[in-house]
CSV table of C-alpha atoms and ligand atoms in Angstrom, one decimal:
chain,number,residue,atom,x,y,z
S,1,MET,CA,9.7,-11.4,8.9
S,2,ILE,CA,10.1,-10.0,5.4
S,3,GLU,CA,13.3,-10.8,3.2
S,4,ILE,CA,14.0,-9.8,-0.3
S,5,ASN,CA,16.8,-10.8,-2.2
S,6,ASN,CA,18.4,-9.5,-5.1
S,7,MET,CA,15.0,-9.0,-6.3
S,8,TRP,CA,15.1,-7.6,-10.2
S,9,LYS,CA,11.3,-7.0,-12.6
S,10,ARG,CA,11.4,-6.5,-16.0
S,11,TYR,CA,8.2,-6.0,-18.4
S,12,GLY,CA,9.7,-7.3,-21.9
S,13,ASP,CA,12.9,-5.0,-22.8
S,14,SER,CA,12.2,-3.1,-19.8
S,15,VAL,CA,13.9,-3.2,-16.4
S,16,ILE,CA,11.8,-1.4,-13.9
S,17,LEU,CA,13.2,-3.1,-10.6
S,18,GLU,CA,17.0,-3.9,-10.0
S,19,ASN,CA,18.5,-6.0,-7.5
S,20,ILE,CA,16.5,-4.8,-4.6
S,21,SER,CA,17.8,-6.5,-1.0
S,22,ALA,CA,16.1,-5.4,2.3
S,23,ARG,CA,14.6,-6.9,5.4
S,24,VAL,CA,11.4,-5.6,7.2
S,25,ALA,CA,10.8,-6.6,10.6
S,26,GLU,CA,7.3,-7.4,11.9
S,27,GLY,CA,5.7,-4.2,13.0
S,28,GLU,CA,7.5,-1.9,11.0
S,29,PHE,CA,6.0,1.1,8.8
S,30,ILE,CA,8.0,1.7,5.6
S,31,THR,CA,6.9,4.7,3.4
S,32,LEU,CA,7.7,4.5,-0.3
S,33,VAL,CA,8.4,7.6,-2.2
S,34,GLY,CA,10.1,8.2,-5.6
S,35,ALA,CA,9.9,9.7,-9.4
S,36,SER,CA,6.5,8.7,-11.1
S,37,GLY,CA,6.8,5.5,-13.1
S,38,CYS,CA,9.9,4.2,-11.1
S,39,GLY,CA,8.4,1.3,-10.0
S,40,LYS,CA,6.7,1.6,-6.6
S,41,SER,CA,2.9,0.2,-7.4
S,42,THR,CA,5.1,-2.8,-9.3
S,43,PHE,CA,6.8,-3.1,-5.9
S,44,LEU,CA,3.8,-3.5,-3.9
S,45,ARG,CA,1.8,-5.9,-6.5
S,46,MET,CA,4.8,-8.1,-5.9
S,47,LEU,CA,4.5,-7.9,-1.8
S,48,LEU,CA,0.5,-8.7,-2.6
S,49,GLY,CA,1.4,-11.6,-4.8
S,50,THR,CA,-0.5,-10.4,-8.0
S,51,ASP,CA,2.8,-10.0,-10.1
S,52,THR,CA,6.0,-11.8,-9.6
S,53,PRO,CA,10.1,-11.1,-9.2
S,54,SER,CA,11.8,-11.7,-12.8
S,55,GLN,CA,14.7,-12.8,-10.7
S,56,GLY,CA,15.5,-12.9,-6.9
S,57,GLN,CA,12.7,-13.8,-4.4
S,58,ILE,CA,10.7,-12.2,-1.7
S,59,LEU,CA,10.2,-14.4,1.6
S,60,LEU,CA,7.6,-14.1,4.4
S,61,ASP,CA,8.7,-15.7,7.6
S,62,GLY,CA,11.2,-17.7,5.6
S,63,LYS,CA,9.1,-18.9,2.7
S,64,PRO,CA,8.5,-17.4,-0.7
S,65,ILE,CA,5.5,-15.1,-0.8
S,66,ALA,CA,2.5,-16.7,-2.1
S,67,ASP,CA,2.0,-15.6,-5.9
S,68,GLU,CA,-1.6,-14.9,-5.1
S,69,PRO,CA,-3.2,-12.6,-2.6
S,70,ASP,CA,-4.0,-14.0,0.7
S,71,SER,CA,-5.3,-13.1,3.8
S,72,ASP,CA,-1.6,-12.0,5.4
S,73,ARG,CA,-1.7,-9.1,3.1
S,74,GLY,CA,-4.6,-6.3,2.7
S,75,VAL,CA,-4.6,-3.8,0.4
S,76,VAL,CA,-5.6,0.2,-0.5
S,77,PHE,CA,-5.4,2.0,-3.6
S,78,GLN,CA,-6.0,5.5,-4.3
S,79,GLN,CA,-8.7,4.5,-6.7
S,80,TYR,CA,-10.6,2.1,-5.0
S,81,SER,CA,-13.6,0.6,-6.3
S,82,VAL,CA,-16.7,-0.1,-3.8
S,83,PHE,CA,-19.5,-1.9,-5.1
S,84,PRO,CA,-22.0,1.2,-5.6
S,85,HIS,CA,-25.2,-1.0,-4.9
S,86,LEU,CA,-24.3,-2.3,-1.7
S,87,THR,CA,-24.5,-0.4,1.4
S,88,VAL,CA,-21.4,1.0,3.2
S,89,LEU,CA,-22.0,-1.9,5.8
S,90,ASP,CA,-22.4,-4.5,3.0
S,91,ASN,CA,-19.4,-3.6,1.1
S,92,VAL,CA,-17.4,-4.2,4.1
S,93,VAL,CA,-19.1,-7.6,4.9
S,94,VAL,CA,-18.6,-9.0,1.3
S,95,ALA,CA,-15.2,-8.4,1.5
S,96,ARG,CA,-15.3,-11.0,4.1
S,97,ALA,CA,-17.6,-13.3,2.8
S,98,PHE,CA,-15.5,-13.3,-0.7
S,99,ALA,CA,-12.5,-14.3,1.2
S,100,ASP,CA,-14.2,-16.9,3.5
S,101,SER,CA,-16.4,-18.2,0.4
S,102,ARG,CA,-16.3,-18.9,-3.3
S,103,PHE,CA,-18.9,-16.9,-4.2
S,104,GLY,CA,-19.3,-14.2,-1.8
S,105,PHE,CA,-22.1,-15.5,0.6
S,106,LEU,CA,-22.5,-16.0,4.0
S,107,PHE,CA,-25.3,-17.5,5.9
S,108,GLY,CA,-26.5,-17.9,9.6
S,109,ALA,CA,-24.1,-17.5,12.5
S,110,ARG,CA,-21.0,-16.7,9.9
S,111,LYS,CA,-23.1,-13.9,8.5
S,112,ARG,CA,-23.9,-12.8,11.7
S,113,ALA,CA,-20.3,-12.5,12.8
S,114,ALA,CA,-19.3,-11.0,9.8
S,115,ILE,CA,-22.1,-8.1,10.2
S,116,ALA,CA,-20.9,-7.5,13.8
S,117,GLU,CA,-16.9,-7.4,12.8
S,118,ALA,CA,-17.7,-5.0,9.9
S,119,GLU,CA,-19.9,-2.8,12.4
S,120,GLU,CA,-17.3,-2.7,14.9
S,121,LEU,CA,-14.6,-1.9,11.9
S,122,LEU,CA,-16.8,1.2,10.6
S,123,ASN,CA,-17.4,2.5,14.2
S,124,ILE,CA,-13.3,2.3,14.5
S,125,VAL,CA,-12.8,4.0,11.2
S,126,GLY,CA,-15.7,6.8,12.0
S,127,LEU,CA,-18.4,5.4,9.4
S,128,SER,CA,-20.9,4.0,12.1
S,129,HIS,CA,-23.3,6.9,11.0
S,130,MET,CA,-22.8,6.2,7.0
S,131,GLN,CA,-23.5,2.1,7.5
S,132,HIS,CA,-26.7,1.9,6.0
S,133,ARG,CA,-25.9,4.5,3.1
S,134,TYR,CA,-24.9,3.8,-0.3
S,135,PRO,CA,-21.2,4.7,-1.4
S,136,ASP,CA,-22.3,7.7,-3.6
S,137,ALA,CA,-23.2,9.5,-0.5
S,138,LEU,CA,-19.5,9.3,0.6
S,139,SER,CA,-17.0,12.1,0.4
S,140,GLY,CA,-13.5,10.7,-0.8
S,141,GLY,CA,-12.3,10.6,2.6
S,142,MET,CA,-15.1,8.4,4.0
S,143,ARG,CA,-14.3,6.2,0.8
S,144,GLN,CA,-10.8,5.5,2.0
S,145,ARG,CA,-12.2,4.8,5.4
S,146,LEU,CA,-14.4,2.4,3.9
S,147,ALA,CA,-11.5,1.0,1.8
S,148,ILE,CA,-9.5,0.9,5.0
S,149,ALA,CA,-12.6,-1.1,6.6
S,150,GLN,CA,-12.7,-3.5,4.0
S,151,ALA,CA,-8.8,-4.5,3.9
S,152,LEU,CA,-9.0,-4.7,7.9
S,153,ILE,CA,-11.8,-7.3,8.0
S,154,LEU,CA,-9.5,-9.8,6.6
S,155,LYS,CA,-7.2,-9.2,9.7
S,156,PRO,CA,-3.9,-8.8,7.8
S,157,ARG,CA,-0.5,-8.8,9.0
S,158,ILE,CA,0.7,-6.8,6.5
S,159,LEU,CA,-1.2,-3.6,4.9
S,160,LEU,CA,-0.3,-2.3,1.4
S,161,LEU,CA,-1.3,1.4,0.7
S,162,ASP,CA,-0.8,2.7,-2.8
S,163,GLU,CA,-1.1,6.6,-2.4
S,164,PRO,CA,-4.4,6.1,-0.5
S,165,PHE,CA,-4.9,9.8,0.4
S,166,GLY,CA,-3.6,11.7,-2.9
S,167,ALA,CA,-6.8,12.7,-4.0
S,168,LEU,CA,-7.7,14.0,-0.7
S,169,ASP,CA,-7.8,17.7,1.0
S,170,PRO,CA,-5.0,18.5,3.2
S,171,GLY,CA,-7.2,18.7,6.3
S,172,ILE,CA,-8.8,15.2,5.7
S,173,ARG,CA,-5.4,13.9,5.0
S,174,ALA,CA,-4.2,14.7,8.3
S,175,ASP,CA,-7.1,13.1,9.8
S,176,MET,CA,-6.4,9.8,7.7
S,177,HIS,CA,-2.8,10.1,8.7
S,178,GLU,CA,-3.9,9.6,12.6
S,179,LEU,CA,-6.6,6.9,11.8
S,180,VAL,CA,-3.7,5.4,10.2
S,181,LEU,CA,-1.0,5.5,12.9
S,182,ARG,CA,-3.9,4.5,15.1
S,183,LEU,CA,-4.9,1.3,13.4
S,184,TRP,CA,-0.8,0.5,12.7
S,185,ARG,CA,-0.3,0.7,16.7
S,186,GLN,CA,-3.5,-1.4,17.5
S,187,HIS,CA,-3.4,-4.1,15.0
S,188,LYS,CA,0.3,-4.3,15.3
S,189,LEU,CA,0.4,-4.1,11.7
S,190,THR,CA,3.4,-4.2,9.0
S,191,ILE,CA,2.7,-1.3,6.6
S,192,PHE,CA,4.2,-0.3,3.3
S,193,MET,CA,2.8,2.9,2.2
S,194,VAL,CA,3.6,4.5,-1.5
S,195,THR,CA,3.3,8.3,-1.3
S,196,HIS,CA,4.0,11.3,-3.7
S,197,ASP,CA,4.5,13.2,-0.6
S,198,LEU,CA,7.9,13.2,0.8
S,199,LYS,CA,6.9,15.1,3.8
S,200,GLU,CA,3.9,12.6,4.1
S,201,GLY,CA,6.3,9.8,3.8
S,202,PHE,CA,8.6,11.6,6.7
S,203,HIS,CA,6.1,12.0,8.9
S,204,LEU,CA,4.2,8.7,8.8
S,205,GLY,CA,6.0,5.5,9.8
S,206,THR,CA,9.7,4.0,10.8
S,207,ARG,CA,11.2,4.1,7.9
S,208,LEU,CA,11.7,5.8,4.3
S,209,TRP,CA,12.6,4.0,1.4
S,210,VAL,CA,13.3,6.4,-1.8
S,211,PHE,CA,13.0,4.3,-5.0
S,212,ASP,CA,15.3,6.1,-7.8
S,213,LYS,CA,17.9,4.7,-10.6
S,214,LEU,CA,20.7,4.0,-9.3
S,215,ARG,CA,22.5,4.3,-12.8
S,216,ASN,CA,21.1,5.9,-16.4
S,217,ASP,CA,21.7,5.9,-20.1
S,218,PRO,CA,20.5,8.4,-22.0
S,219,GLN,CA,20.5,6.5,-25.0
S,220,ALA,CA,18.8,3.6,-23.2
S,221,PRO,CA,16.3,4.8,-20.5
S,222,ASN,CA,14.5,1.3,-20.4
S,223,ALA,CA,18.1,-0.4,-19.8
S,224,TYR,CA,18.3,0.4,-16.0
S,225,GLY,CA,15.5,-0.3,-13.0
S,226,ALA,CA,15.2,1.5,-10.1
S,227,GLY,CA,16.5,0.4,-6.5
S,228,ILE,CA,16.4,1.9,-3.0
S,229,THR,CA,18.4,4.6,-2.9
S,230,TYR,CA,17.8,5.6,0.7
S,231,ASP,CA,17.1,3.5,3.4
S,232,LEU,CA,16.3,6.3,6.4
S,233,PRO,CA,14.7,6.0,9.8
S,234,VAL,CA,11.7,8.5,9.9
S,235,GLY,CA,12.6,11.6,12.2
S,236,ALA,CA,16.1,11.4,11.7
S,237,CYS,CA,16.5,13.6,8.6
S,238,GLU,CA,18.4,16.9,8.3
S,239,PRO,CA,16.4,19.2,6.3
S,240,GLU,CA,19.4,19.3,3.6
S,241,LEU,CA,18.7,15.8,3.3
S,242,LEU,CA,15.4,16.3,2.8
S,243,GLU,CA,15.8,18.9,0.0
S,244,GLU,CA,18.6,16.4,-1.6
S,245,ILE,CA,15.8,13.7,-2.1
S,246,ASP,CA,13.2,16.0,-3.2
S,247,GLN,CA,15.8,17.4,-6.0
S,248,SER,CA,16.7,13.7,-7.2
S,249,MET,CA,12.9,13.0,-7.4
S,250,THR,CA,12.0,16.2,-9.6
S,251,ALA,CA,15.3,15.3,-11.6
S,252,THR,CA,14.0,11.9,-12.4
S,253,ASP,CA,10.6,13.3,-12.9
S,254,ALA,CA,11.8,15.5,-15.6
S,255,VAL,CA,14.0,13.1,-17.4
S,256,VAL,CA,10.6,10.8,-17.6
S,257,ASP,CA,8.3,13.8,-18.9
S,258,SER,CA,10.8,14.4,-21.4
S,259,LEU,CA,10.9,10.6,-22.8
Z,1,LIG,N1,1.8,-5.0,-16.3
Z,1,LIG,C1,3.0,-4.4,-16.9
Z,1,LIG,N2,3.6,-4.6,-18.2
Z,1,LIG,C2,4.0,-3.4,-18.9
Z,1,LIG,N3,4.8,-2.6,-18.2
Z,1,LIG,C3,4.2,-2.1,-16.9
Z,1,LIG,C4,3.6,-2.8,-16.4
Z,1,LIG,N4,3.1,-2.3,-15.1
Z,1,LIG,C5,3.8,-1.5,-15.2
Z,1,LIG,N5,4.5,-1.0,-16.1
Z,1,LIG,C6,5.5,-0.4,-16.3
Z,1,LIG,O1,6.1,-0.1,-15.0
Z,1,LIG,C7,6.7,1.1,-14.8
Z,1,LIG,C8,6.9,1.2,-13.2
Z,1,LIG,O2,5.3,1.5,-13.2
Z,1,LIG,P1,4.6,1.6,-11.7
Z,1,LIG,O3,3.1,2.1,-11.8
Z,1,LIG,O4,5.1,0.6,-11.0
Z,1,LIG,O5,5.6,3.0,-11.4
Z,1,LIG,P2,5.3,4.1,-10.0
Z,1,LIG,O6,6.3,4.2,-9.2
Z,1,LIG,O7,4.1,3.4,-9.2
Z,1,LIG,O8,4.5,5.4,-10.6
Z,1,LIG,P3,3.4,6.5,-9.9
Z,1,LIG,O9,4.3,6.8,-8.9
Z,1,LIG,O10,3.4,7.5,-11.3
Z,1,LIG,O11,2.2,5.4,-9.8
Z,1,LIG,C9,6.0,1.9,-15.9
Z,1,LIG,O12,6.9,2.5,-16.7
Z,1,LIG,C10,4.9,1.2,-16.3
Z,1,LIG,O13,4.6,2.0,-17.3
């Protein structure tokens, strides 16, 4: 479904990502981990179409990925900005309205259909009881549920999650893991999820990618970018390997912190 061929990303003189090639089949759930600043969000932006590779290409069903977001791809960020002056229900409806009409307005049957869809999604993500409240009444976990409902109303085939649960308490994170796994199975989504938590990466999904620099020049820290240093099936990891990956991420973080 997705084919990444010798993809590089540079910003000015800095190489961020270096020669990444990978194949991803429909329905895979890939978790991405890596040291802070190594280019995970940049990689997601290129999948979304809000940023483009400097070299190489990303193909979706054999065609270059659209260079702007479309309804194939939905996205949920850690810091998601909902519209504070709209109710929870209207926040979901407006996501569909912006996709369907240039000015974000729907009328008549299309509006009724969008409201029905939004109500169903809020039920699925467990927010029905809050649908007439405003976002300031929501907890962090509820906001992320709302963000997921907003992404899903566009019926994406690919869901991109950029550290969506980083700010949540462990108990709420566990509930969110259950929700994402359920949505992934029910909607047959292909998911890419960035996380800082290696254990989360190994608990969720089908495949773990570790992003790290393949080579390093201490005199020129920006000369080389990150690649996929580990591509592992989830659940098949020995504790020693987990430890090794954890240490490599901590080591890269220390280099970044010392710059
Ligand atoms: N638009 C941009 N212009 C220039 N540099 C950028 C731009 N976007 C990102 N960068 C740089 O690219 C590098 C990778 O950033 P990115 O946010 O992708 O990393 P990350 O792995 O997601 O980090 P974190 O885990 O901290 O969120 C960083 O050094 C960042 O400063």
